[in-house]
Amino acid sequence: MSGHRLPRGGFIDRSRRLAFRFDGKVLEGHPGDTLASALIANGVTLVGRSFKYHRPRGILTAGPEEPNALVELGEEGRTEPNTKATEVELFDGLVARSQNRWPSLAFDLGAVNGLAGKMISAGFYYKTFMWPAAFWEKVYEPLIRRAAGLGRATYAPDPDVYEAMNDHCDVLVVGGGPAGFATARAAGSAGARVILCERESLLGGGLLLDPALEGWRSDMIAALEAIPEVTILKRTNVFGYYDHNCLGAVEKLSDGPLGEGEIRQRYHVIRPKQVVLATGATERLIAFPDNDRPGVMMAGAALVYLRRFGVAPGRRAVVFTNNDSAYAAARALKDAGLERVAVVDARGKGQEAGGLDVRLACEVMGFDGRRVALHRRGGGGNAEAIEADLLCVSGGWNPNVDLASQSGAKTAWGAELACPIPGVPVQAERSAGAARGVFGIGAAARDGLAAGREAARLAGFPTDADFPLPKDDPPALALVPLWEVRGRGKSFVDLQHDVTTDDIRLAHREGFSHIEHAKRYTTHNMATDQGKIGGLVGAAILAEARGERPEAVGLPTFRPYTAPVAFGAFAGRATGDRFEPIRRTALHDWHVGHDAVMQRAGAWMRPFYYPKAGEDAWTAILREARMVRSGVGVCDVSTLGKIDLQGPDAVVFLDRLYANTMSTLPVGRARYGLMLREDGIVFDDGTVTRLGPEHFLVTTTTGEAEAVLEHMEFHAQTVWPELDLQFCSVTDEWAQMSVAGPRSRDTLTKAVAGLALSNASFPFVAAGEGTIGEVPVRLFRISFSGELAYEVAAPSGFAEQIWEAILRAGREFGIAPYGLEAMDVLRIEKGHPAGQELGGFTTAADLGLGRLVKKSGDFVGRILAGRPALIDPRRPRLTGIRPVDKAQRLRGGAHLVAEPGSLDSLGHVTSVTRSVELEQWIGLALLEEAESWRDKRVWAVSPLHEERVEVVVTSPCFVDPENARVRA
Amino acid sequence: MQLIPCPFCGARPEDEFHYRGDASVKRPAPDAGEQAFYDYVYTRANPRSWHTEWWRHFAGCRQWLKVERNTLTHEVGAAVSPAETLPHTPA
């Protein structure tokens, strides 16, 4: 309990107080604090329990690399688990809870896992939970599920509003530190459009850590804000670098309460001409026993808390380092009035002491929250202890190469820094400042200026822009690599996933020696901090185990996202009804106004049935189907794909696309059309109507309309470009209505003028034009239901008018609309294949349509349809089934077997319905050797549902097999 | 998000297009036999370098385009109409 607020300093507003809750306790902070800095200011040391071992943990860092301080923020729909306290801007009323502990943070029963430490090392679950086999489902899996994970997600919908934007600019600068500032100002003053993204709420990066630089920081911000073509996006993290210079970023507008219509986060897709990555560097840890205890903190983070937040993380500090950078933190701790500050420097030579207690050539070997244990490197001499409640660690600095690497550039090895640095760019990008290993404020700014000039020049804005820069004090880090101090106890390389150095060595012993294998075997780098502080250390441990150098081992591939992104940000406004575009037919409002139950079928809203008062679904559906079979009904089938095709070569084209012949189709007739894929499988079915010698109308199923059009365009544009024809989609231009039933002719005779509809004048599959009212309509005598039927096509703008005219004409015959469900009842009774049968795995012969396939003439699919496996007579064929016991239901997807209990599937049930013709359930199925099973019995079984139904195998056509009704 | 340089519409993001695959395969003559059609439908060189491929600009001009694209680096060369020849095949 030793963190405390300093009397002065920090970019916080000390005149205002913010109240917040952590684990129920009310605490105070200031505007400008993060949750982490406010917790430290209140002396909170324990903030969470680790993933596997439930070890107590404190705040380790001041940024997105934080592995420990994960809290659950917010309530109900706004609950955000696994939020890093270091990234949350404090607001009044903030509520946060620690995670992964029960019953409390201080007393967590899960800590008992630590006792089993050796048994739950990396990969333990590959070797356990196997016996007895029955225990997996009943015991182990439920237990693991409860124990796994850190935070809990909410089940409530997210009430916040998110937005998406597309941005274009000449130069994108990622990072608002000294290098980023110089880049943006150089390019901006040259006239380029610049976007500067800074992930923090304050601009400045390393400039925030030295009061002497505040003047330059303010000057640069003022200069940038004065350039109209420079856009500064704060709180904006660029998370990914994609193809062709496309980058993604998320701008966080607020973590706190929002006003009406205010936006939580904005997702940016940025397409710049040139990119400068001024992303800085992240400090890495050193592995030593108990390097995860509360009180351990990265040295650079300690400096951030002191200078940016005016908070001291402890009262007695030890700074353990292998490089010069940590001395700045040590001096700042001393200046802040800490009781003592000691530096444990692993190197033989350190920096100017200046009042610090410096132990050279020593290393830390343990920490228990009160004392730091150290000894001389090389082992000579006794161990020593220094009393401290704060242990700052610096193992070096890794340039943040994530984005450069994602862009496709390989990394190189920076020998002086002992870490990867950006390699040669492959896209229009370059890194500047600490992001490419140039450390020191002045040097970084100089580097940024050069990068800004270069980027602007390449974007078409040559410039020799210049402006004052901070003094050039390039500090060499003088780093001596130190990855691990060996000793008894757990030395962590990944704190969030509880991965230790021993785990890395275990992975190598077990054969998972490639870095990508070791990563997945140990889960190292796979937590929400993505291995930012320990990834390289783990790779170095692996290298040592392999007897190689770290650069030979490499790091796992960098992939988006550089930091976690909320799904809401990607969804933007496209949620709920806006998730996908909704297509409505021209009759949509009529259906809704007449109480149709509307459902989505693909992108379309379609009427499924029109229930009368008091009717449940099946009652309405069966009533509608009965009405069609006994009288007349009308159905909106406007969603079918319709393609208008014209030209001298239209007929040749159709012959080549369809398995059956179209060139023999007379003018004024329609024909069922079967289209195959080039591999011989049925692609789609529909109709072709010849409206004129060189004029055709093609229809497709609703679901395949776009695919069929694409198929036709591919063949017309690339395969047979010499053919003279034109076509286009007219799906939305024509509303189409199916008028079906024994009284359909009577109905249409009353409604339609200018077209004789007797059976002699307008036989089955005739097509013609007439008018209803004064509106020109087309009629097609085709039937999906198996009854006497016609399809009426009306220009969409007149759809309601035509529909109502048909309803008026049919009223005396009992006409009423029928929906998709009744249509399905009817077509299943008739044995017409639809989506479930045309699933991309059946042939024409499977569907009983082999006789339609023409014997000569080229068409798509002809050759490969003749392959032995596709003409095998034992293939499952379309057949009908009905339960022996008329009271039993059928289930689609059930398998057909010869005996109950047999696991030899003979086929499966594709479509099922209650039948009006037979007054029981019926189905269509695909069954091997269907003909030999005709009139015999098989079983339709679904082991998942523990169902078995004995069925009789019948013809797939349950209604009017002679087709007398459709030809009446 | 790759940019496809549609010769009719300009450079457009790839989600405005449908990708079909290798454009160097030609539909065989009708009497070329089963092996030729098998290769046409299934067999692909699948190079880890420059690839000539079909993209259709379904959300724009609805034209099929022949595009040179490097499958390894995602660099895109030229895009032309089906009947045209691509300017060059880079090494």
mmCIF file of N, CA and C in Angstrom, chain A residues 242-244 246 271 678-679 706 709-710 713-715 717-720 858-864 866-868, chain B residues 1-3 13-14 18 20 27 30 33-34 37-38 40-42 54 56 58 62-64 73-76 82:
data_model
loop_
_atom_site.group_PDB
_atom_site.id
_atom_site.type_symbol
_atom_site.label_atom_id
_atom_site.label_comp_id
_atom_site.label_asym_id
_atom_site.label_seq_id
_atom_site.Cartn_x
_atom_site.Cartn_y
_atom_site.Cartn_z
ATOM 1 N N TYR A 242 -2.896 -3.318 -44.064
ATOM 2 C CA TYR A 242 -3.396 -4.328 -44.998
ATOM 3 C C TYR A 242 -2.846 -4.083 -46.395
ATOM 4 N N ASP A 243 -3.447 -4.738 -47.384
ATOM 5 C CA ASP A 243 -2.936 -4.641 -48.743
ATOM 6 C C ASP A 243 -3.081 -3.234 -49.308
ATOM 7 N N HIS A 244 -2.183 -2.918 -50.196
ATOM 8 C CA HIS A 244 -2.300 -1.693 -51.008
ATOM 9 C C HIS A 244 -2.496 -0.456 -50.132
ATOM 10 N N CYS A 246 -3.695 0.058 -47.204
ATOM 11 C CA CYS A 246 -4.949 0.263 -46.498
ATOM 12 C C CYS A 246 -4.696 -0.037 -45.023
ATOM 13 N N ARG A 271 -6.795 5.102 -46.369
ATOM 14 C CA ARG A 271 -6.054 4.758 -47.584
ATOM 15 C C ARG A 271 -5.120 5.927 -47.898
ATOM 16 N N GLU A 678 -20.246 -26.830 -64.624
ATOM 17 C CA GLU A 678 -19.324 -27.481 -65.539
ATOM 18 C C GLU A 678 -18.857 -28.834 -65.006
ATOM 19 N N ASP A 679 -18.986 -29.065 -63.704
ATOM 20 C CA ASP A 679 -18.570 -30.370 -63.155
ATOM 21 C C ASP A 679 -19.712 -31.385 -63.190
ATOM 22 N N GLU A 706 -28.518 -14.234 -58.603
ATOM 23 C CA GLU A 706 -27.277 -13.515 -58.877
ATOM 24 C C GLU A 706 -26.225 -14.452 -59.450
ATOM 25 N N LEU A 709 -26.911 -15.210 -63.103
ATOM 26 C CA LEU A 709 -26.551 -14.059 -63.947
ATOM 27 C C LEU A 709 -25.044 -13.984 -64.135
ATOM 28 N N GLU A 710 -24.309 -14.235 -63.055
ATOM 29 C CA GLU A 710 -22.846 -14.211 -63.140
ATOM 30 C C GLU A 710 -22.347 -15.311 -64.069
ATOM 31 N N GLU A 713 -22.996 -14.207 -67.559
ATOM 32 C CA GLU A 713 -22.083 -13.145 -67.983
ATOM 33 C C GLU A 713 -20.682 -13.692 -68.202
ATOM 34 N N PHE A 714 -20.268 -14.653 -67.379
ATOM 35 C CA PHE A 714 -18.941 -15.228 -67.563
ATOM 36 C C PHE A 714 -18.836 -15.889 -68.925
ATOM 37 N N HIS A 715 -19.854 -16.669 -69.255
ATOM 38 C CA HIS A 715 -19.787 -17.370 -70.533
ATOM 39 C C HIS A 715 -19.944 -16.439 -71.718
ATOM 40 N N GLN A 717 -19.142 -13.175 -71.818
ATOM 41 C CA GLN A 717 -18.049 -12.210 -71.937
ATOM 42 C C GLN A 717 -16.700 -12.868 -72.174
ATOM 43 N N THR A 718 -16.499 -14.075 -71.625
ATOM 44 C CA THR A 718 -15.147 -14.632 -71.708
ATOM 45 C C THR A 718 -15.046 -15.924 -72.502
ATOM 46 N N VAL A 719 -16.105 -16.756 -72.466
ATOM 47 C CA VAL A 719 -15.978 -18.059 -73.129
ATOM 48 C C VAL A 719 -16.424 -17.984 -74.588
ATOM 49 N N TRP A 720 -17.575 -17.344 -74.823
ATOM 50 C CA TRP A 720 -18.095 -17.214 -76.191
ATOM 51 C C TRP A 720 -18.350 -15.747 -76.528
ATOM 52 N N ASP A 858 -23.145 -29.387 -77.459
ATOM 53 C CA ASP A 858 -22.327 -28.965 -76.336
ATOM 54 C C ASP A 858 -23.174 -28.169 -75.333
ATOM 55 N N PHE A 859 -22.976 -28.452 -74.082
ATOM 56 C CA PHE A 859 -23.557 -27.583 -73.055
ATOM 57 C C PHE A 859 -22.704 -27.707 -71.808
ATOM 58 N N VAL A 860 -22.772 -26.701 -70.964
ATOM 59 C CA VAL A 860 -21.966 -26.658 -69.744
ATOM 60 C C VAL A 860 -22.311 -27.844 -68.849
ATOM 61 N N GLY A 861 -21.335 -28.629 -68.531
ATOM 62 C CA GLY A 861 -21.517 -29.753 -67.629
ATOM 63 C C GLY A 861 -21.658 -31.096 -68.318
ATOM 64 N N ARG A 862 -21.766 -31.072 -69.644
ATOM 65 C CA ARG A 862 -22.074 -32.319 -70.351
ATOM 66 C C ARG A 862 -21.016 -33.388 -70.107
ATOM 67 N N ILE A 863 -19.748 -33.039 -70.294
ATOM 68 C CA ILE A 863 -18.696 -34.054 -70.268
ATOM 69 C C ILE A 863 -18.515 -34.627 -68.862
ATOM 70 N N LEU A 864 -18.369 -33.745 -67.872
ATOM 71 C CA LEU A 864 -18.059 -34.256 -66.522
ATOM 72 C C LEU A 864 -19.270 -34.887 -65.845
ATOM 73 N N GLY A 866 -20.807 -37.130 -67.140
ATOM 74 C CA GLY A 866 -20.734 -38.532 -67.527
ATOM 75 C C GLY A 866 -19.686 -39.324 -66.783
ATOM 76 N N ARG A 867 -19.094 -38.730 -65.747
ATOM 77 C CA ARG A 867 -18.069 -39.461 -64.995
ATOM 78 C C ARG A 867 -18.703 -40.615 -64.234
ATOM 79 N N PRO A 868 -17.984 -41.714 -64.102
ATOM 80 C CA PRO A 868 -18.574 -42.920 -63.503
ATOM 81 C C PRO A 868 -19.278 -42.682 -62.179
ATOM 82 N N MET B 1 -7.112 -5.036 -47.880
ATOM 83 C CA MET B 1 -8.159 -4.711 -48.864
ATOM 84 C C MET B 1 -7.469 -4.303 -50.161
ATOM 85 N N GLN B 2 -7.409 -5.222 -51.091
ATOM 86 C CA GLN B 2 -6.707 -4.940 -52.332
ATOM 87 C C GLN B 2 -7.513 -3.989 -53.207
ATOM 88 N N LEU B 3 -6.824 -3.239 -54.013
ATOM 89 C CA LEU B 3 -7.478 -2.365 -54.992
ATOM 90 C C LEU B 3 -7.351 -3.014 -56.363
ATOM 91 N N PRO B 13 -12.043 -1.052 -54.310
ATOM 92 C CA PRO B 13 -11.698 -2.098 -53.340
ATOM 93 C C PRO B 13 -12.235 -3.458 -53.751
ATOM 94 N N GLU B 14 -11.525 -4.504 -53.296
ATOM 95 C CA GLU B 14 -11.819 -5.849 -53.783
ATOM 96 C C GLU B 14 -13.194 -6.357 -53.397
ATOM 97 N N HIS B 18 -16.233 -10.096 -57.464
ATOM 98 C CA HIS B 18 -16.190 -11.533 -57.186
ATOM 99 C C HIS B 18 -14.957 -12.089 -57.866
ATOM 100 N N ARG B 20 -12.954 -15.267 -59.410
ATOM 101 C CA ARG B 20 -13.314 -16.576 -59.923
ATOM 102 C C ARG B 20 -12.126 -17.522 -59.978
ATOM 103 N N ARG B 27 -11.822 -22.920 -71.774
ATOM 104 C CA ARG B 27 -12.772 -24.028 -71.920
ATOM 105 C C ARG B 27 -12.382 -24.829 -73.153
ATOM 106 N N PRO B 30 -15.566 -28.817 -77.486
ATOM 107 C CA PRO B 30 -16.556 -29.780 -76.988
ATOM 108 C C PRO B 30 -16.128 -31.238 -77.124
ATOM 109 N N GLY B 33 -12.639 -34.191 -74.841
ATOM 110 C CA GLY B 33 -12.561 -35.371 -73.978
ATOM 111 C C GLY B 33 -12.572 -35.045 -72.495
ATOM 112 N N GLU B 34 -12.762 -36.084 -71.686
ATOM 113 C CA GLU B 34 -12.975 -35.905 -70.247
ATOM 114 C C GLU B 34 -11.748 -35.336 -69.544
ATOM 115 N N PHE B 37 -11.584 -31.579 -69.934
ATOM 116 C CA PHE B 37 -12.582 -30.872 -69.122
ATOM 117 C C PHE B 37 -12.267 -30.990 -67.638
ATOM 118 N N TYR B 38 -11.737 -32.135 -67.229
ATOM 119 C CA TYR B 38 -11.331 -32.305 -65.826
ATOM 120 C C TYR B 38 -10.282 -31.260 -65.450
ATOM 121 N N TYR B 40 -9.757 -28.457 -66.951
ATOM 122 C CA TYR B 40 -10.370 -27.127 -67.030
ATOM 123 C C TYR B 40 -11.079 -26.783 -65.719
ATOM 124 N N VAL B 41 -11.753 -27.775 -65.148
ATOM 125 C CA VAL B 41 -12.536 -27.495 -63.933
ATOM 126 C C VAL B 41 -11.680 -27.568 -62.669
ATOM 127 N N TYR B 42 -10.741 -28.500 -62.601
ATOM 128 C CA TYR B 42 -10.079 -28.768 -61.325
ATOM 129 C C TYR B 42 -8.586 -28.441 -61.265
ATOM 130 N N TRP B 54 -9.483 -14.064 -63.026
ATOM 131 C CA TRP B 54 -10.739 -13.395 -63.344
ATOM 132 C C TRP B 54 -11.294 -12.689 -62.123
ATOM 133 N N ARG B 56 -14.837 -10.145 -61.330
ATOM 134 C CA ARG B 56 -16.014 -9.533 -61.942
ATOM 135 C C ARG B 56 -16.461 -8.370 -61.071
ATOM 136 N N PHE B 58 -19.011 -6.854 -59.844
ATOM 137 C CA PHE B 58 -20.463 -6.994 -59.735
ATOM 138 C C PHE B 58 -21.113 -5.766 -59.128
ATOM 139 N N ARG B 62 -20.163 -4.479 -63.752
ATOM 140 C CA ARG B 62 -20.567 -5.863 -64.014
ATOM 141 C C ARG B 62 -19.730 -6.515 -65.109
ATOM 142 N N GLN B 63 -18.581 -5.965 -65.401
ATOM 143 C CA GLN B 63 -17.739 -6.572 -66.434
ATOM 144 C C GLN B 63 -16.765 -7.559 -65.811
ATOM 145 N N TRP B 64 -16.477 -8.619 -66.547
ATOM 146 C CA TRP B 64 -15.415 -9.531 -66.150
ATOM 147 C C TRP B 64 -14.085 -8.915 -66.560
ATOM 148 N N THR B 73 2.869 -11.360 -53.009
ATOM 149 C CA THR B 73 3.006 -9.992 -52.502
ATOM 150 C C THR B 73 1.711 -9.202 -52.614
ATOM 151 N N HIS B 74 0.730 -9.722 -53.328
ATOM 152 C CA HIS B 74 -0.539 -9.029 -53.572
ATOM 153 C C HIS B 74 -0.381 -7.788 -54.427
ATOM 154 N N GLU B 75 0.769 -7.630 -55.059
ATOM 155 C CA GLU B 75 0.908 -6.525 -56.007
ATOM 156 C C GLU B 75 -0.020 -6.809 -57.181
ATOM 157 N N VAL B 76 -0.704 -5.792 -57.666
ATOM 158 C CA VAL B 76 -1.599 -5.962 -58.809
ATOM 159 C C VAL B 76 -1.008 -5.238 -59.995
ATOM 160 N N PRO B 82 -11.808 -9.152 -71.098
ATOM 161 C CA PRO B 82 -11.455 -10.532 -71.438
ATOM 162 C C PRO B 82 -10.768 -10.683 -72.783
#
